[in-house]
Short mmCIF file of C-alpha atoms in Angstrom, two decimals:
data_model
loop_
_atom_site.label_atom_id
_atom_site.label_comp_id
_atom_site.label_asym_id
_atom_site.label_seq_id
_atom_site.Cartn_x
_atom_site.Cartn_y
_atom_site.Cartn_z
CA UNK J 1 94.83 108.41 -3.12
CA UNK J 2 93.08 107.74 -6.40
CA UNK J 3 89.11 107.38 -7.42
CA UNK J 4 88.86 103.81 -6.81
CA UNK J 5 90.36 104.52 -3.13
CA UNK J 6 87.78 106.95 -3.01
CA UNK J 7 84.78 105.99 -4.05
CA UNK J 8 86.10 102.05 -2.12
CA UNK J 9 85.89 104.55 1.30
CA UNK J 10 82.45 105.68 0.13
CA UNK J 11 80.53 102.32 -0.37
CA UNK J 12 82.17 101.26 2.93
CA UNK J 13 81.01 104.50 5.06
CA UNK J 14 77.56 103.54 3.65
CA UNK J 15 77.74 99.82 4.28
CA UNK J 16 78.53 100.87 7.88
CA UNK J 17 76.21 103.80 8.37
CA UNK J 18 73.01 100.79 6.58
CA UNK J 19 74.44 98.13 9.27
CA UNK J 20 74.13 101.01 12.12
CA UNK J 21 71.38 101.96 11.77
CA UNK J 22 69.20 99.12 10.63
CA UNK J 23 68.25 98.11 14.46
CA UNK J 24 66.56 101.25 15.40
CA UNK J 25 64.77 101.91 12.06
CA UNK J 26 63.54 98.52 11.82
CA UNK J 27 62.07 98.88 15.85
CA UNK J 28 61.09 101.89 14.75
CA UNK J 29 58.65 100.35 11.49
CA UNK J 30 57.23 97.47 13.17
CA UNK J 31 56.66 99.91 16.34
CA UNK J 32 55.24 102.27 14.05
CA UNK J 33 53.79 99.92 11.71
CA UNK J 34 51.62 97.85 14.93
CA UNK J 35 50.44 101.09 16.69
CA UNK J 36 48.77 102.09 13.42
CA UNK J 37 47.32 98.78 13.25
CA UNK J 38 46.39 98.59 17.08
CA UNK J 39 44.61 103.08 15.78
CA UNK J 40 42.89 101.34 12.93
CA UNK J 41 41.02 98.69 14.74
CA UNK J 42 39.73 100.56 17.62
CA UNK J 43 39.30 103.73 14.98
CA UNK J 44 41.50 105.93 17.93
CA UNK J 45 43.43 108.89 15.39
CA UNK J 46 46.23 109.95 18.55
CA UNK J 47 49.59 111.87 17.22
CA UNK J 48 50.84 111.59 20.49
CA UNK J 49 49.88 107.67 20.49
CA UNK J 50 52.49 106.33 17.82
CA UNK J 51 55.22 108.71 19.56
CA UNK J 52 55.82 107.39 22.47
CA UNK J 53 55.59 103.39 21.27
CA UNK J 54 58.74 104.43 19.09
CA UNK J 55 60.63 106.73 21.52
CA UNK J 56 60.23 103.61 24.16
CA UNK J 57 61.41 100.93 21.02
CA UNK J 58 64.41 103.35 19.72
CA UNK J 59 65.64 103.41 24.14
CA UNK J 60 64.80 99.73 24.08
CA UNK J 61 67.04 98.88 21.21
CA UNK J 62 70.22 101.09 21.67
CA UNK J 63 70.27 100.05 25.43
CA UNK J 64 70.59 96.34 23.58
CA UNK J 65 72.41 97.01 21.15
CA UNK J 66 74.03 100.05 21.10
CA UNK J 67 77.80 98.24 22.62
CA UNK J 68 77.18 96.68 19.18
CA UNK J 69 76.68 99.60 17.18
CA UNK J 70 79.84 101.60 19.37
CA UNK J 71 82.12 98.63 18.74
CA UNK J 72 81.12 98.78 14.95
CA UNK J 73 82.03 101.80 14.66
CA UNK J 74 85.13 102.56 16.43
CA UNK J 75 86.83 99.68 14.19
CA UNK J 76 85.34 101.33 11.62
CA UNK J 77 87.24 104.39 12.30
CA UNK J 78 90.27 102.88 13.76
CA UNK J 79 90.44 101.42 10.44
CA UNK J 80 89.82 104.52 8.07
CA UNK J 81 92.34 106.59 10.88
CA UNK J 82 94.72 103.83 10.10
CA UNK J 83 94.64 103.33 6.27
CA UNK J 84 95.88 107.69 6.71
CA UNK J 85 99.63 107.30 5.88
CA UNK J 86 99.51 103.96 3.16
CA UNK J 87 96.58 106.90 1.03
CA UNK J 88 98.78 109.92 1.47
CA UNK J 89 101.91 108.46 -0.40
#
């Protein structure tokens, strides 16, 4: 295993992490922005008001995109495990 192979595997791992986490982080960001806007308009400053909608949005995204996320991770792990014999020799 040379340094180029290690860098390529690291780059693929980071890209996979970004792709899998993007829907969850995007939903939390969007809901957080909407709740903050609502709080600014109504002048309600309650910390728990921001937490519950974000939690519900993240759960909904996991329910909708969870199978896709799991499939992507399983395929990536399968590729990594299948590449082990070629990288050791």
